[in-house]
PDB file of C-alpha atoms in Angstrom:
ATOM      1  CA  UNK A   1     -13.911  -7.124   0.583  1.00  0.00           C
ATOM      2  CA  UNK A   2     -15.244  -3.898   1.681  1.00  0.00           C
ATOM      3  CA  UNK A   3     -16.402  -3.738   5.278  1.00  0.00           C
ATOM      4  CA  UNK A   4     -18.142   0.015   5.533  1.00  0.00           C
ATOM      5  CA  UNK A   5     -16.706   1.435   8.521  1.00  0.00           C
ATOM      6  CA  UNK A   6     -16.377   5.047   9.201  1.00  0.00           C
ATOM      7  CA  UNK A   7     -13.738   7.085  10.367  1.00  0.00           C
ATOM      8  CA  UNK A   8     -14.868   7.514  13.575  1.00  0.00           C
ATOM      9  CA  UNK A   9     -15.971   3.267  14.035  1.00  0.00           C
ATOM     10  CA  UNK A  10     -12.389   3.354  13.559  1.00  0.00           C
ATOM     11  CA  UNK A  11     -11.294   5.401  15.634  1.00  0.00           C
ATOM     12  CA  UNK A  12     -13.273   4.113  18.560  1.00  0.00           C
ATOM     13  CA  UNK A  13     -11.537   0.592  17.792  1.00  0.00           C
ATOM     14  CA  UNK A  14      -8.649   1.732  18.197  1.00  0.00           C
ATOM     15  CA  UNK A  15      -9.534   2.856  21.984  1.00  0.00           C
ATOM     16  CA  UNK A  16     -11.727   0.102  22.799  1.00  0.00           C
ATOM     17  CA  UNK A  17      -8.237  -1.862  23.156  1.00  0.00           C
ATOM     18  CA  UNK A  18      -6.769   0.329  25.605  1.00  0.00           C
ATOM     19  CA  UNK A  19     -10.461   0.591  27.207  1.00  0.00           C
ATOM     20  CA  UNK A  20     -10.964   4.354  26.838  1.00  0.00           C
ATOM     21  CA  UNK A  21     -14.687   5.379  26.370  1.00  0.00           C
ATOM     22  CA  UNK A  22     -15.954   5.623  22.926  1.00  0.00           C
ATOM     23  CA  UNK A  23     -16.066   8.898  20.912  1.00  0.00           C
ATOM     24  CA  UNK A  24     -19.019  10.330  20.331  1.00  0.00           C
ATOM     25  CA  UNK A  25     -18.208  12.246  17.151  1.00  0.00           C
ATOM     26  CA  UNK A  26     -15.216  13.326  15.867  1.00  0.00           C
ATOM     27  CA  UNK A  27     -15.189  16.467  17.568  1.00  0.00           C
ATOM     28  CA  UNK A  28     -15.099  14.791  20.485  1.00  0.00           C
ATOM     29  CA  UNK A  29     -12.565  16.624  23.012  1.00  0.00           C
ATOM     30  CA  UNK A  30     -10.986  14.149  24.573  1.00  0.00           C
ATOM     31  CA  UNK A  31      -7.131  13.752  24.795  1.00  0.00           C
ATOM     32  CA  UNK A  32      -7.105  10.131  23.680  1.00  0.00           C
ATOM     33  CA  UNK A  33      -9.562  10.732  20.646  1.00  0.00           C
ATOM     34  CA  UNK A  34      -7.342  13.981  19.612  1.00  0.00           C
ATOM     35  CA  UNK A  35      -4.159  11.862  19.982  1.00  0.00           C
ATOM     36  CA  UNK A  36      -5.984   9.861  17.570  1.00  0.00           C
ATOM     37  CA  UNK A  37      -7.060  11.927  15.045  1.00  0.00           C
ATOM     38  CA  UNK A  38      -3.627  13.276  14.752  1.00  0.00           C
ATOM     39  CA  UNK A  39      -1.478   9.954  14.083  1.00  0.00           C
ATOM     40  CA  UNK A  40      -4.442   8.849  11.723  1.00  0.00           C
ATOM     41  CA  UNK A  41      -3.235   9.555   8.451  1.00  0.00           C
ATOM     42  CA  UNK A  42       0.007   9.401   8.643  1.00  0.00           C
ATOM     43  CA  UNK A  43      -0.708   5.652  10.087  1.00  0.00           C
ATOM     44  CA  UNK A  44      -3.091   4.747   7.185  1.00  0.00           C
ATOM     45  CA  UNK A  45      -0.548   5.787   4.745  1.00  0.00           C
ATOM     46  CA  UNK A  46       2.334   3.649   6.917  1.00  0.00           C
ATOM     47  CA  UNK A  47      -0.033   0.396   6.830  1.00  0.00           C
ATOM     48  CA  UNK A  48      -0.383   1.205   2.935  1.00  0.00           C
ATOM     49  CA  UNK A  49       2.442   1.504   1.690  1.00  0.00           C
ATOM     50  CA  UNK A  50       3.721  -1.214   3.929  1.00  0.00           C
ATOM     51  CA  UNK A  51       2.244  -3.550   1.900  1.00  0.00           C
ATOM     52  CA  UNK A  52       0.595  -5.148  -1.320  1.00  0.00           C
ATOM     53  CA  UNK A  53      -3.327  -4.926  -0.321  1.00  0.00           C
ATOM     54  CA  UNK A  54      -5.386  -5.935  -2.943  1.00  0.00           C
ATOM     55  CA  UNK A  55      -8.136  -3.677  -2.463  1.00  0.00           C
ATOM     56  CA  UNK A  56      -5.572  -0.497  -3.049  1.00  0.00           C
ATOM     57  CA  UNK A  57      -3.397  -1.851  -6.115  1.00  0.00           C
ATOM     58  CA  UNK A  58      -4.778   0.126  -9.211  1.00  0.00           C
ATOM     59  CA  UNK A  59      -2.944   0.005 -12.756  1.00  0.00           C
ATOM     60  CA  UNK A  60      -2.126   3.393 -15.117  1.00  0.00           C
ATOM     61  CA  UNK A  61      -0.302   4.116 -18.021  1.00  0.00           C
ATOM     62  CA  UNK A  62       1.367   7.399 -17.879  1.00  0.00           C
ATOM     63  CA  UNK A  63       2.757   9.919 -20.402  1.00  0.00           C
ATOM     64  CA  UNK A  64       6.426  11.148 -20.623  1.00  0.00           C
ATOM     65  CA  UNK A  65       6.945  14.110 -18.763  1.00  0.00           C
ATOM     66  CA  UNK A  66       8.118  17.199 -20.701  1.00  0.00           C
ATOM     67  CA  UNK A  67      11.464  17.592 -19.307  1.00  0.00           C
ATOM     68  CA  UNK A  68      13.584  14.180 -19.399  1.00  0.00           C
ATOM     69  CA  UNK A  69      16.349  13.087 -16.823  1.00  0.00           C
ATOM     70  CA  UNK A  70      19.885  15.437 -17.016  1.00  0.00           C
ATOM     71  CA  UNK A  71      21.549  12.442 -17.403  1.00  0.00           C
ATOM     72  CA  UNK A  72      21.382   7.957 -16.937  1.00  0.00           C
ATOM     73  CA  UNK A  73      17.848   7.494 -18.151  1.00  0.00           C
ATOM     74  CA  UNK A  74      16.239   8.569 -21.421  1.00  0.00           C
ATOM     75  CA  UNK A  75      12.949   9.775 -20.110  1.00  0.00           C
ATOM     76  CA  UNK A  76      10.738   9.922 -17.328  1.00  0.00           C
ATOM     77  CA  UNK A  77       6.990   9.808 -15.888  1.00  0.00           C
ATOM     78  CA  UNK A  78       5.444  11.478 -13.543  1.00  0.00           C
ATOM     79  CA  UNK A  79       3.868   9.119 -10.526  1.00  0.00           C
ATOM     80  CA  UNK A  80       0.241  10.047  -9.883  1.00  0.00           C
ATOM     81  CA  UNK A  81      -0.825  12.289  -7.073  1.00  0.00           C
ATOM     82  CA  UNK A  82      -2.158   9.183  -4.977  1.00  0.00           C
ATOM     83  CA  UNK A  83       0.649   6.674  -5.482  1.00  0.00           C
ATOM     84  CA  UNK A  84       2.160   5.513  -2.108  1.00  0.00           C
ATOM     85  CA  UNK A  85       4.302   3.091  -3.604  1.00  0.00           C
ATOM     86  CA  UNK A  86       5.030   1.152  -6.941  1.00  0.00           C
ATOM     87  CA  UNK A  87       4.723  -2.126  -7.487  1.00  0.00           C
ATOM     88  CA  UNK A  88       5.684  -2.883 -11.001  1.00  0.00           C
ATOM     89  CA  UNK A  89       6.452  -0.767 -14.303  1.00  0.00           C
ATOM     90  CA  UNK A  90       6.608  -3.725 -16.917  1.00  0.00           C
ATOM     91  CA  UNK A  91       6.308  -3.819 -20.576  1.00  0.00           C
ATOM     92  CA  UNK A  92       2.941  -4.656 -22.459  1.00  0.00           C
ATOM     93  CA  UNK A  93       1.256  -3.358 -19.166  1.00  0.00           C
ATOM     94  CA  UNK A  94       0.336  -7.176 -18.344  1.00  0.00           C
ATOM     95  CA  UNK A  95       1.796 -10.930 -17.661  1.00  0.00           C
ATOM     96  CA  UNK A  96       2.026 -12.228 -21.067  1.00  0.00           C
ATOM     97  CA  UNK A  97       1.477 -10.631 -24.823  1.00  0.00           C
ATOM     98  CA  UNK A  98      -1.105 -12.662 -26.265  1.00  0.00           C
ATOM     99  CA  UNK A  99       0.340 -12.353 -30.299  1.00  0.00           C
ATOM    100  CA  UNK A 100       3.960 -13.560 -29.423  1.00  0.00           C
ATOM    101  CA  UNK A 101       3.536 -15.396 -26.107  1.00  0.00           C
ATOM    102  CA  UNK A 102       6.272 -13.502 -24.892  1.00  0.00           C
ATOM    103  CA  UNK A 103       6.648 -12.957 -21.067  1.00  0.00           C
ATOM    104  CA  UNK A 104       6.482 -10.004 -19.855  1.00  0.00           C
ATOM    105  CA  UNK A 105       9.567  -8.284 -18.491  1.00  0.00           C
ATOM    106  CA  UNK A 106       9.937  -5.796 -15.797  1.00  0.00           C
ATOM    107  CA  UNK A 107      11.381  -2.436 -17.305  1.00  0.00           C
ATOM    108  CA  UNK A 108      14.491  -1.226 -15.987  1.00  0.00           C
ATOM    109  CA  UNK A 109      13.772   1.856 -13.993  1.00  0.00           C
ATOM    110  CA  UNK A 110      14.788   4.217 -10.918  1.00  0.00           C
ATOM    111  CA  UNK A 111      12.604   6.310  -8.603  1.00  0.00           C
ATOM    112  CA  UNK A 112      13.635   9.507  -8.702  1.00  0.00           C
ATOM    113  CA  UNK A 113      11.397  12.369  -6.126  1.00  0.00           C
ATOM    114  CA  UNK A 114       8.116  11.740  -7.705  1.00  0.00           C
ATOM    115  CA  UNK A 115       9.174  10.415 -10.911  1.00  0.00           C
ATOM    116  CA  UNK A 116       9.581   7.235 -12.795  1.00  0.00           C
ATOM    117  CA  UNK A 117      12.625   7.750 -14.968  1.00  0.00           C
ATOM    118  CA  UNK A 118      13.527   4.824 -17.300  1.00  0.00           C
ATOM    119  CA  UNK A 119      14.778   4.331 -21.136  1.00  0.00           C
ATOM    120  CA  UNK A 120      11.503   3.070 -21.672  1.00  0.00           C
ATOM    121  CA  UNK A 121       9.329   5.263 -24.062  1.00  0.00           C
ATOM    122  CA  UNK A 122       5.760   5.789 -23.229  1.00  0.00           C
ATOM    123  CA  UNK A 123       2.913   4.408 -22.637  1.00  0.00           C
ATOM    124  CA  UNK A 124       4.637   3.467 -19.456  1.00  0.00           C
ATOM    125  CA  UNK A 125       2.348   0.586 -17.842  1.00  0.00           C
ATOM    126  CA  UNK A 126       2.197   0.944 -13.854  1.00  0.00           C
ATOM    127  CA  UNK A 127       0.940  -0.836 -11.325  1.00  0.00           C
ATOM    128  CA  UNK A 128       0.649   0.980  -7.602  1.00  0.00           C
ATOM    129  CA  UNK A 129      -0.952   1.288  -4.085  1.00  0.00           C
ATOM    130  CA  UNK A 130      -3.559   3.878  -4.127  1.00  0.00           C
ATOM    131  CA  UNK A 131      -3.980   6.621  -0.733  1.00  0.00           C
ATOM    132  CA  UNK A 132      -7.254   4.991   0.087  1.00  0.00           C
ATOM    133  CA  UNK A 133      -8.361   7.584   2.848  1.00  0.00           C
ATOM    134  CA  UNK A 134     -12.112   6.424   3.010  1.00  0.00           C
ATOM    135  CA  UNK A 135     -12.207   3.594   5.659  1.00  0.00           C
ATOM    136  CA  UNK A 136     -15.867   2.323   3.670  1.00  0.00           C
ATOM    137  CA  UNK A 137     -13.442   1.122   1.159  1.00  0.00           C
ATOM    138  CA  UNK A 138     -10.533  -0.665   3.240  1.00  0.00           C
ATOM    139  CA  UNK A 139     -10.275  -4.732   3.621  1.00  0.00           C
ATOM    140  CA  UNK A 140     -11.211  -6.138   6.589  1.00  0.00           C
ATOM    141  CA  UNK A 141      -7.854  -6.712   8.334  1.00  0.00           C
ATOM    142  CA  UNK A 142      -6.755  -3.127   6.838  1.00  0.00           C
ATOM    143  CA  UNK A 143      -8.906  -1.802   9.582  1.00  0.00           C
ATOM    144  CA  UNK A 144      -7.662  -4.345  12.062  1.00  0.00           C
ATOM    145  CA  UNK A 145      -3.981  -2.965  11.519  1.00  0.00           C
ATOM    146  CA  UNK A 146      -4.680   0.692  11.125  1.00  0.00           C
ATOM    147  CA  UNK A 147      -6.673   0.332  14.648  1.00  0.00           C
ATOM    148  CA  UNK A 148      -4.246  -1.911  16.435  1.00  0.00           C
ATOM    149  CA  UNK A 149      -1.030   0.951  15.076  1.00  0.00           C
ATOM    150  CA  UNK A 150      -3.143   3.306  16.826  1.00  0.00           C
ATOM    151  CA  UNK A 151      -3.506   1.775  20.232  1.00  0.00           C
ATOM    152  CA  UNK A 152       0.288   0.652  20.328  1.00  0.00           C
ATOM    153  CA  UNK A 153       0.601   4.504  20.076  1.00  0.00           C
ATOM    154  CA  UNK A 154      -2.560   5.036  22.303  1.00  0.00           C
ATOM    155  CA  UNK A 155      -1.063   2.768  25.177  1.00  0.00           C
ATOM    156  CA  UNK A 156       2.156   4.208  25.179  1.00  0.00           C
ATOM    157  CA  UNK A 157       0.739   7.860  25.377  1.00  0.00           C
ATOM    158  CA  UNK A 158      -2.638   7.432  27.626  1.00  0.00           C
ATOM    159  CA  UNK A 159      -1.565   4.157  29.814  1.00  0.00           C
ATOM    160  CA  UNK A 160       0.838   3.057  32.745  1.00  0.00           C
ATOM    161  CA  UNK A 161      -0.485  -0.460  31.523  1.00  0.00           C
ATOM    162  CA  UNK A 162       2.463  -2.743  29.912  1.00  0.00           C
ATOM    163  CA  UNK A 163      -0.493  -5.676  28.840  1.00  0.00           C
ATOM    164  CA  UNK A 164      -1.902  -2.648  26.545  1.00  0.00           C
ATOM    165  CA  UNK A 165       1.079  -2.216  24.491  1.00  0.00           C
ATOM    166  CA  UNK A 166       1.868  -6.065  25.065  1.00  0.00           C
ATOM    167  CA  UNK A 167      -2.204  -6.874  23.395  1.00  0.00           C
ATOM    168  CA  UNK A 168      -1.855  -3.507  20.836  1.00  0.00           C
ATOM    169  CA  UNK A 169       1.164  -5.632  19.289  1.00  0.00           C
ATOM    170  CA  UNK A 170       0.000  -9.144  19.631  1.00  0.00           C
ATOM    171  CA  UNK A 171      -3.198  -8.161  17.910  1.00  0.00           C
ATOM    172  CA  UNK A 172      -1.347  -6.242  15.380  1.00  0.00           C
ATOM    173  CA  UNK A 173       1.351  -9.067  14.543  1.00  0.00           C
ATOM    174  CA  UNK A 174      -1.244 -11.665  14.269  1.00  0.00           C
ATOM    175  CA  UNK A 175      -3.268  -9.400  11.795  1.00  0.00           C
ATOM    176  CA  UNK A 176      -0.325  -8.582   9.100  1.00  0.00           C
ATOM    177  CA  UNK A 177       0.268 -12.804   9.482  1.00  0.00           C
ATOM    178  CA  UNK A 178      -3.433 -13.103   8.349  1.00  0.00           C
ATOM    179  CA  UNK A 179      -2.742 -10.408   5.589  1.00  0.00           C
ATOM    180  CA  UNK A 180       0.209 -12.353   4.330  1.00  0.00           C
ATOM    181  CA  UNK A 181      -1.648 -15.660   4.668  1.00  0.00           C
ATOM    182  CA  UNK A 182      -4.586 -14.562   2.591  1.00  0.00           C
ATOM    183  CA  UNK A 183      -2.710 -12.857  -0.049  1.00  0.00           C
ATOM    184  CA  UNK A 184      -0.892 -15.821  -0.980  1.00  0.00           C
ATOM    185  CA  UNK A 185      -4.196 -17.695  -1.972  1.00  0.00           C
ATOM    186  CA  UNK A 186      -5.492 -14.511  -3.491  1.00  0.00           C
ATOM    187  CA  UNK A 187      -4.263 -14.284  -7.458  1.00  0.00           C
ATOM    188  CA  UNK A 188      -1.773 -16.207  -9.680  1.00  0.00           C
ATOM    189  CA  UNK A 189       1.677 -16.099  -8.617  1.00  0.00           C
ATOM    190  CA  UNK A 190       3.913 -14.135 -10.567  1.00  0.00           C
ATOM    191  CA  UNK A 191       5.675 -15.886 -13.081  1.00  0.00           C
ATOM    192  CA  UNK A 192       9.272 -16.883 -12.720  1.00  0.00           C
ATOM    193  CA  UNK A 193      11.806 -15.109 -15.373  1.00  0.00           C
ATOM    194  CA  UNK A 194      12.825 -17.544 -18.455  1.00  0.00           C
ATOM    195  CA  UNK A 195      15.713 -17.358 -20.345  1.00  0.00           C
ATOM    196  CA  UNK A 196      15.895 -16.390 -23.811  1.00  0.00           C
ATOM    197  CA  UNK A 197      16.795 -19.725 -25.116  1.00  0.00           C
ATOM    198  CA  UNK A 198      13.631 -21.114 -23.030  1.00  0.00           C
ATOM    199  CA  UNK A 199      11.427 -18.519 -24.645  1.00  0.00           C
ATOM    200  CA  UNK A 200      12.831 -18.791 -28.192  1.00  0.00           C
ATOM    201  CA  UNK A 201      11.130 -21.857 -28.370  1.00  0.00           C
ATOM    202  CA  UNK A 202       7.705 -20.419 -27.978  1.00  0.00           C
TER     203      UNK A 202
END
């Protein structure tokens, strides 16, 4: 779920737990606020990438490259521009093929730079965590561990103030437990692996 928040509502939770003034704009001069602004992406994409959030997983199915791997794989796929991090390449693109009932197997592969290089010839069916970078768009406790990254960062910089850095990770740790608490109710589970001899008799 959505929650709407802005860059800078972001930003200014992030320094409401160390109990520096909020920022105006983003434009703002102050050292804390330009601290801020410079860790910001690179902690969004950490807190991505870091995990499976549902709200950033997107599916593709991408077209061999022109030039295949020197040697080990047969061909290979480029990753798009705003992949952070794979989560499955698996044949059929889904869980189960619905004309043979067969379950779906995950395709032998290797991450190579930016590419997907596997003996697997294309379509190759991807699923991935997008680079989300507009905060109207994030879940709930997204926010809550993007702003509480900050402030660990924020205390350590801007504070003489141990409980800071003590709350910054308490608040943080408690918020990727919630994540991981949620997520579990949130979908099917994958399916476990059967053996050919188990799936010869479907």
């Amino acid at each position: 779920m959505a929650v709407g928040q802005t860059k800078l509502e972001v930003c200014n939770l992030a320094l409401d737990i160390i109990r520096e003034p909020p920022a105006q704009s983003l434009t703002d001069t102050s050292a804390p606020l330009r601290w801020v602004l410079r860790n910001y992406d690179h902690t969004v994409d950490v807190a991505l990438r870091s995990y499976k959030w549902n709200f950033a997983k997107r599916r593709a199915k991408l077209s061999r490259d022109g030039t295949d791997p020197e040697f080990e794989w047969a061909y290979r796929y480029k990753l798009p521009n705003d992949c952070l991090r794979i989560l499955s390449v698996a044949e059929y693109g889904g869980r189960l093929d619905g004309r043979s009932r067969r379950a779906v197997l995950d395709v032998p592969h290797e991450i190579v730079g930016n590419y997907i290089e596997t003996d697997y010839a294309a379509p190759l069916a991807i699923k991935y965590i997008l680079r989300i970078t507009n905060p109207g768009e994030w879940d709930p406790l997204f926010v809550e561990i993007v702003r509480c990254s900050l402030a660990q960062g924020l205390a350590n910089k801007f504070t003489s103030k141990n409980k800071f850095l003590e709350l910054a990770t308490g608040m943080l740790n408690r918020a990727v437990a919630k994540a991981e608490e949620i997520d579990t109710f949130e979908g099917s589970p994958e399916p476990t692996e059967q053996d050919d001899i188990i799936r010869a008799r479907y």
